[in-house]
């Protein structure tokens, strides 16, 4: 159950991070043409990816998507915290198990006194597995951070203007006599 919730949480964060942003469209067509011709920088996506690789979140700052910064640091910071916590618990169970095997009763932990040796080994395996999973998730979010910065920089250069529009509308069906409303999508091309 916990694994399913973790996968669902990762999927939700992934979909939030990867979603594309809508760009503002200038009302003046001349400004739009001038801005799109001057603002295309072929190096910008690789620069944003490099910035995110050096410092996580710097690529999002470079792309001026400041709202993604807390998501990046939460996506990397939470697994790092869980790694540290699982490592501490793993060491705790391992040291208790080692002390019992050596017969060292002076250093036994009273919190783990009720557990037998098999439960201590199970606890070690549990915390080691969770520790390793935390590392995989943190590396995954780090890579996702780099990919997101690169894709976002590419999408910022995407030409969005009034020459290509898709407008969903509800139209009245005048061909049939039953007078029903129908859904339609109008696709308009305006060639220069």
PDB file of C-alpha atoms in Angstrom:
ATOM      1  CA  UNK A   1       0.000   0.000   0.000  1.00  0.00           C
ATOM      2  CA  UNK A   2       2.822   2.371   0.875  1.00  0.00           C
ATOM      3  CA  UNK A   3       4.568   1.577  -2.411  1.00  0.00           C
ATOM      4  CA  UNK A   4       1.392   2.386  -4.348  1.00  0.00           C
ATOM      5  CA  UNK A   5       1.048   5.710  -2.533  1.00  0.00           C
ATOM      6  CA  UNK A   6       4.714   6.474  -3.200  1.00  0.00           C
ATOM      7  CA  UNK A   7       4.304   5.703  -6.896  1.00  0.00           C
ATOM      8  CA  UNK A   8       1.166   7.858  -7.038  1.00  0.00           C
ATOM      9  CA  UNK A   9       2.999  10.704  -5.280  1.00  0.00           C
ATOM     10  CA  UNK A  10       5.939  10.446  -7.690  1.00  0.00           C
ATOM     11  CA  UNK A  11       3.588  10.400 -10.676  1.00  0.00           C
ATOM     12  CA  UNK A  12       1.764  13.510  -9.432  1.00  0.00           C
ATOM     13  CA  UNK A  13       5.016  15.393  -8.918  1.00  0.00           C
ATOM     14  CA  UNK A  14       6.259  14.251 -12.312  1.00  0.00           C
ATOM     15  CA  UNK A  15       3.117  15.480 -14.047  1.00  0.00           C
ATOM     16  CA  UNK A  16       3.365  18.848 -12.256  1.00  0.00           C
ATOM     17  CA  UNK A  17       6.983  19.307 -13.236  1.00  0.00           C
ATOM     18  CA  UNK A  18       6.672  18.256 -16.841  1.00  0.00           C
ATOM     19  CA  UNK A  19       3.532  20.188 -17.711  1.00  0.00           C
ATOM     20  CA  UNK A  20       4.129  22.883 -20.300  1.00  0.00           C
ATOM     21  CA  UNK A  21       3.516  26.520 -19.567  1.00  0.00           C
ATOM     22  CA  UNK A  22       1.299  28.754 -21.655  1.00  0.00           C
ATOM     23  CA  UNK A  23       3.053  31.740 -23.108  1.00  0.00           C
ATOM     24  CA  UNK A  24       1.707  35.236 -23.255  1.00  0.00           C
ATOM     25  CA  UNK A  25       0.730  36.296 -26.742  1.00  0.00           C
ATOM     26  CA  UNK A  26       1.278  39.929 -27.655  1.00  0.00           C
ATOM     27  CA  UNK A  27      -1.729  41.626 -29.189  1.00  0.00           C
ATOM     28  CA  UNK A  28       0.380  43.519 -31.647  1.00  0.00           C
ATOM     29  CA  UNK A  29       1.421  41.184 -34.487  1.00  0.00           C
ATOM     30  CA  UNK A  30       4.472  43.246 -35.352  1.00  0.00           C
ATOM     31  CA  UNK A  31       5.768  42.947 -31.810  1.00  0.00           C
ATOM     32  CA  UNK A  32       5.087  39.207 -31.888  1.00  0.00           C
ATOM     33  CA  UNK A  33       7.047  38.714 -35.103  1.00  0.00           C
ATOM     34  CA  UNK A  34       9.894  40.897 -33.847  1.00  0.00           C
ATOM     35  CA  UNK A  35      10.027  39.119 -30.469  1.00  0.00           C
ATOM     36  CA  UNK A  36       9.992  35.622 -31.953  1.00  0.00           C
ATOM     37  CA  UNK A  37      12.698  36.415 -34.489  1.00  0.00           C
ATOM     38  CA  UNK A  38      14.987  38.074 -31.937  1.00  0.00           C
ATOM     39  CA  UNK A  39      14.352  35.779 -28.973  1.00  0.00           C
ATOM     40  CA  UNK A  40      15.311  32.445 -30.553  1.00  0.00           C
ATOM     41  CA  UNK A  41      18.542  31.337 -28.939  1.00  0.00           C
ATOM     42  CA  UNK A  42      19.611  27.827 -29.993  1.00  0.00           C
ATOM     43  CA  UNK A  43      21.938  27.498 -26.996  1.00  0.00           C
ATOM     44  CA  UNK A  44      19.290  28.387 -24.359  1.00  0.00           C
ATOM     45  CA  UNK A  45      17.994  24.813 -23.778  1.00  0.00           C
ATOM     46  CA  UNK A  46      21.470  23.384 -23.273  1.00  0.00           C
ATOM     47  CA  UNK A  47      22.411  26.332 -21.069  1.00  0.00           C
ATOM     48  CA  UNK A  48      19.327  25.793 -18.903  1.00  0.00           C
ATOM     49  CA  UNK A  49      20.105  22.075 -18.625  1.00  0.00           C
ATOM     50  CA  UNK A  50      23.711  22.831 -17.679  1.00  0.00           C
ATOM     51  CA  UNK A  51      22.609  25.299 -15.002  1.00  0.00           C
ATOM     52  CA  UNK A  52      20.221  22.721 -13.549  1.00  0.00           C
ATOM     53  CA  UNK A  53      22.935  20.081 -13.585  1.00  0.00           C
ATOM     54  CA  UNK A  54      25.332  22.317 -11.665  1.00  0.00           C
ATOM     55  CA  UNK A  55      22.816  23.641  -9.127  1.00  0.00           C
ATOM     56  CA  UNK A  56      19.367  22.007  -9.011  1.00  0.00           C
ATOM     57  CA  UNK A  57      16.706  24.614  -9.744  1.00  0.00           C
ATOM     58  CA  UNK A  58      19.036  27.114 -11.414  1.00  0.00           C
ATOM     59  CA  UNK A  59      17.736  26.110 -14.848  1.00  0.00           C
ATOM     60  CA  UNK A  60      14.192  26.884 -13.716  1.00  0.00           C
ATOM     61  CA  UNK A  61      15.377  30.281 -12.481  1.00  0.00           C
ATOM     62  CA  UNK A  62      17.107  30.832 -15.845  1.00  0.00           C
ATOM     63  CA  UNK A  63      13.804  30.017 -17.594  1.00  0.00           C
ATOM     64  CA  UNK A  64      11.970  32.387 -15.190  1.00  0.00           C
ATOM     65  CA  UNK A  65       9.728  29.584 -13.901  1.00  0.00           C
ATOM     66  CA  UNK A  66      10.181  30.445 -10.244  1.00  0.00           C
ATOM     67  CA  UNK A  67       7.163  28.444  -9.090  1.00  0.00           C
ATOM     68  CA  UNK A  68       8.967  25.202  -9.971  1.00  0.00           C
ATOM     69  CA  UNK A  69      11.843  25.884  -7.581  1.00  0.00           C
ATOM     70  CA  UNK A  70      10.065  24.612  -4.422  1.00  0.00           C
ATOM     71  CA  UNK A  71       9.016  21.485  -6.323  1.00  0.00           C
ATOM     72  CA  UNK A  72      12.618  20.799  -7.331  1.00  0.00           C
ATOM     73  CA  UNK A  73      13.972  21.238  -3.823  1.00  0.00           C
ATOM     74  CA  UNK A  74      11.129  19.228  -2.275  1.00  0.00           C
ATOM     75  CA  UNK A  75      11.617  16.480  -4.857  1.00  0.00           C
ATOM     76  CA  UNK A  76      15.317  16.233  -4.051  1.00  0.00           C
ATOM     77  CA  UNK A  77      15.262  17.256  -0.381  1.00  0.00           C
ATOM     78  CA  UNK A  78      12.609  14.850   0.893  1.00  0.00           C
ATOM     79  CA  UNK A  79      14.379  11.723  -0.441  1.00  0.00           C
ATOM     80  CA  UNK A  80      17.701  12.999   0.953  1.00  0.00           C
ATOM     81  CA  UNK A  81      16.082  13.449   4.377  1.00  0.00           C
ATOM     82  CA  UNK A  82      14.530   9.979   4.149  1.00  0.00           C
ATOM     83  CA  UNK A  83      17.918   8.558   3.146  1.00  0.00           C
ATOM     84  CA  UNK A  84      19.522  10.041   6.256  1.00  0.00           C
ATOM     85  CA  UNK A  85      16.718   8.778   8.506  1.00  0.00           C
ATOM     86  CA  UNK A  86      16.786   5.281   7.005  1.00  0.00           C
ATOM     87  CA  UNK A  87      20.587   5.163   7.256  1.00  0.00           C
ATOM     88  CA  UNK A  88      20.394   6.089  10.941  1.00  0.00           C
ATOM     89  CA  UNK A  89      17.796   3.401  11.646  1.00  0.00           C
ATOM     90  CA  UNK A  90      19.725   0.845   9.599  1.00  0.00           C
ATOM     91  CA  UNK A  91      22.889   1.533  11.615  1.00  0.00           C
ATOM     92  CA  UNK A  92      20.872   1.331  14.824  1.00  0.00           C
ATOM     93  CA  UNK A  93      19.462  -2.135  13.986  1.00  0.00           C
ATOM     94  CA  UNK A  94      22.793  -3.358  12.608  1.00  0.00           C
ATOM     95  CA  UNK A  95      24.741  -2.291  15.708  1.00  0.00           C
ATOM     96  CA  UNK A  96      22.167  -3.951  17.961  1.00  0.00           C
ATOM     97  CA  UNK A  97      22.419  -7.172  15.958  1.00  0.00           C
ATOM     98  CA  UNK A  98      26.241  -7.086  16.028  1.00  0.00           C
ATOM     99  CA  UNK A  99      26.280  -6.502  19.783  1.00  0.00           C
ATOM    100  CA  UNK A 100      23.966  -9.483  20.329  1.00  0.00           C
ATOM    101  CA  UNK A 101      26.117 -11.733  18.144  1.00  0.00           C
ATOM    102  CA  UNK A 102      29.263 -10.724  20.055  1.00  0.00           C
ATOM    103  CA  UNK A 103      27.537 -11.218  23.383  1.00  0.00           C
ATOM    104  CA  UNK A 104      28.128  -7.594  24.391  1.00  0.00           C
ATOM    105  CA  UNK A 105      25.190  -6.999  26.752  1.00  0.00           C
ATOM    106  CA  UNK A 106      26.449  -3.683  28.085  1.00  0.00           C
ATOM    107  CA  UNK A 107      25.673  -1.822  24.847  1.00  0.00           C
ATOM    108  CA  UNK A 108      22.221  -3.248  24.092  1.00  0.00           C
ATOM    109  CA  UNK A 109      19.471  -0.764  23.311  1.00  0.00           C
ATOM    110  CA  UNK A 110      16.436  -1.044  25.627  1.00  0.00           C
ATOM    111  CA  UNK A 111      14.093   0.039  22.789  1.00  0.00           C
ATOM    112  CA  UNK A 112      15.066  -3.016  20.746  1.00  0.00           C
ATOM    113  CA  UNK A 113      15.253  -5.450  23.682  1.00  0.00           C
ATOM    114  CA  UNK A 114      11.884  -7.036  22.835  1.00  0.00           C
ATOM    115  CA  UNK A 115      12.968  -8.044  19.343  1.00  0.00           C
ATOM    116  CA  UNK A 116      14.617 -11.320  18.495  1.00  0.00           C
ATOM    117  CA  UNK A 117      17.553 -11.672  16.085  1.00  0.00           C
ATOM    118  CA  UNK A 118      15.337 -12.444  13.100  1.00  0.00           C
ATOM    119  CA  UNK A 119      13.359  -9.212  13.593  1.00  0.00           C
ATOM    120  CA  UNK A 120      16.609  -7.253  13.811  1.00  0.00           C
ATOM    121  CA  UNK A 121      17.720  -8.701  10.464  1.00  0.00           C
ATOM    122  CA  UNK A 122      14.288  -7.881   8.992  1.00  0.00           C
ATOM    123  CA  UNK A 123      14.626  -4.319  10.308  1.00  0.00           C
ATOM    124  CA  UNK A 124      18.052  -3.993   8.715  1.00  0.00           C
ATOM    125  CA  UNK A 125      16.726  -5.227   5.376  1.00  0.00           C
ATOM    126  CA  UNK A 126      13.714  -2.911   5.574  1.00  0.00           C
ATOM    127  CA  UNK A 127      15.742   0.219   6.275  1.00  0.00           C
ATOM    128  CA  UNK A 128      18.443  -0.719   3.740  1.00  0.00           C
ATOM    129  CA  UNK A 129      15.782  -1.189   1.033  1.00  0.00           C
ATOM    130  CA  UNK A 130      14.140   2.150   1.884  1.00  0.00           C
ATOM    131  CA  UNK A 131      17.541   3.865   1.982  1.00  0.00           C
ATOM    132  CA  UNK A 132      18.386   2.577  -1.485  1.00  0.00           C
ATOM    133  CA  UNK A 133      14.965   3.542  -2.799  1.00  0.00           C
ATOM    134  CA  UNK A 134      15.456   7.073  -1.428  1.00  0.00           C
ATOM    135  CA  UNK A 135      18.713   7.370  -3.373  1.00  0.00           C
ATOM    136  CA  UNK A 136      17.009   6.229  -6.591  1.00  0.00           C
ATOM    137  CA  UNK A 137      14.164   8.717  -6.106  1.00  0.00           C
ATOM    138  CA  UNK A 138      16.543  11.609  -5.359  1.00  0.00           C
ATOM    139  CA  UNK A 139      18.618  10.825  -8.475  1.00  0.00           C
ATOM    140  CA  UNK A 140      15.393  10.537 -10.486  1.00  0.00           C
ATOM    141  CA  UNK A 141      14.246  13.978  -9.373  1.00  0.00           C
ATOM    142  CA  UNK A 142      17.689  15.403 -10.104  1.00  0.00           C
ATOM    143  CA  UNK A 143      17.536  14.053 -13.668  1.00  0.00           C
ATOM    144  CA  UNK A 144      13.918  15.212 -13.997  1.00  0.00           C
ATOM    145  CA  UNK A 145      15.041  18.690 -12.916  1.00  0.00           C
ATOM    146  CA  UNK A 146      17.585  18.786 -15.758  1.00  0.00           C
ATOM    147  CA  UNK A 147      15.124  17.441 -18.343  1.00  0.00           C
ATOM    148  CA  UNK A 148      12.436  19.889 -17.212  1.00  0.00           C
ATOM    149  CA  UNK A 149      14.769  22.875 -17.562  1.00  0.00           C
ATOM    150  CA  UNK A 150      15.787  21.737 -21.042  1.00  0.00           C
ATOM    151  CA  UNK A 151      12.223  21.081 -22.251  1.00  0.00           C
ATOM    152  CA  UNK A 152      10.948  24.325 -20.739  1.00  0.00           C
ATOM    153  CA  UNK A 153      13.663  26.307 -22.505  1.00  0.00           C
ATOM    154  CA  UNK A 154      12.692  24.632 -25.789  1.00  0.00           C
ATOM    155  CA  UNK A 155       9.013  25.439 -25.229  1.00  0.00           C
ATOM    156  CA  UNK A 156       9.802  29.072 -24.459  1.00  0.00           C
ATOM    157  CA  UNK A 157      11.106  29.378 -28.031  1.00  0.00           C
ATOM    158  CA  UNK A 158       8.007  27.777 -29.516  1.00  0.00           C
ATOM    159  CA  UNK A 159       6.197  30.191 -31.793  1.00  0.00           C
ATOM    160  CA  UNK A 160       2.720  30.884 -30.414  1.00  0.00           C
ATOM    161  CA  UNK A 161       0.781  33.515 -32.316  1.00  0.00           C
ATOM    162  CA  UNK A 162      -2.558  34.053 -34.029  1.00  0.00           C
ATOM    163  CA  UNK A 163      -1.533  32.368 -37.283  1.00  0.00           C
ATOM    164  CA  UNK A 164      -2.482  28.963 -35.891  1.00  0.00           C
ATOM    165  CA  UNK A 165      -5.405  28.740 -33.479  1.00  0.00           C
ATOM    166  CA  UNK A 166      -7.635  25.997 -32.179  1.00  0.00           C
ATOM    167  CA  UNK A 167     -10.908  27.212 -30.718  1.00  0.00           C
ATOM    168  CA  UNK A 168     -13.373  24.718 -29.243  1.00  0.00           C
ATOM    169  CA  UNK A 169     -16.928  26.013 -29.671  1.00  0.00           C
ATOM    170  CA  UNK A 170     -20.505  24.799 -29.429  1.00  0.00           C
ATOM    171  CA  UNK A 171     -22.295  25.211 -32.746  1.00  0.00           C
ATOM    172  CA  UNK A 172     -25.916  24.930 -33.706  1.00  0.00           C
ATOM    173  CA  UNK A 173     -26.579  22.136 -36.215  1.00  0.00           C
ATOM    174  CA  UNK A 174     -28.472  23.826 -39.001  1.00  0.00           C
ATOM    175  CA  UNK A 175     -28.429  20.826 -41.366  1.00  0.00           C
ATOM    176  CA  UNK A 176     -30.695  18.630 -39.279  1.00  0.00           C
ATOM    177  CA  UNK A 177     -34.226  19.492 -38.331  1.00  0.00           C
ATOM    178  CA  UNK A 178     -33.932  18.215 -34.751  1.00  0.00           C
ATOM    179  CA  UNK A 179     -32.167  21.423 -33.688  1.00  0.00           C
ATOM    180  CA  UNK A 180     -29.434  20.019 -31.455  1.00  0.00           C
ATOM    181  CA  UNK A 181     -26.238  21.630 -30.314  1.00  0.00           C
ATOM    182  CA  UNK A 182     -23.007  19.827 -31.215  1.00  0.00           C
ATOM    183  CA  UNK A 183     -19.395  20.164 -30.200  1.00  0.00           C
ATOM    184  CA  UNK A 184     -16.852  21.204 -32.786  1.00  0.00           C
ATOM    185  CA  UNK A 185     -13.214  22.212 -32.961  1.00  0.00           C
ATOM    186  CA  UNK A 186     -12.262  24.844 -35.481  1.00  0.00           C
ATOM    187  CA  UNK A 187      -8.728  24.745 -36.799  1.00  0.00           C
ATOM    188  CA  UNK A 188      -7.671  27.897 -38.617  1.00  0.00           C
ATOM    189  CA  UNK A 189      -4.544  28.433 -40.662  1.00  0.00           C
ATOM    190  CA  UNK A 190      -3.569  31.939 -41.608  1.00  0.00           C
ATOM    191  CA  UNK A 191      -0.822  31.963 -44.165  1.00  0.00           C
ATOM    192  CA  UNK A 192       1.305  35.030 -44.538  1.00  0.00           C
TER     193      UNK A 192
END
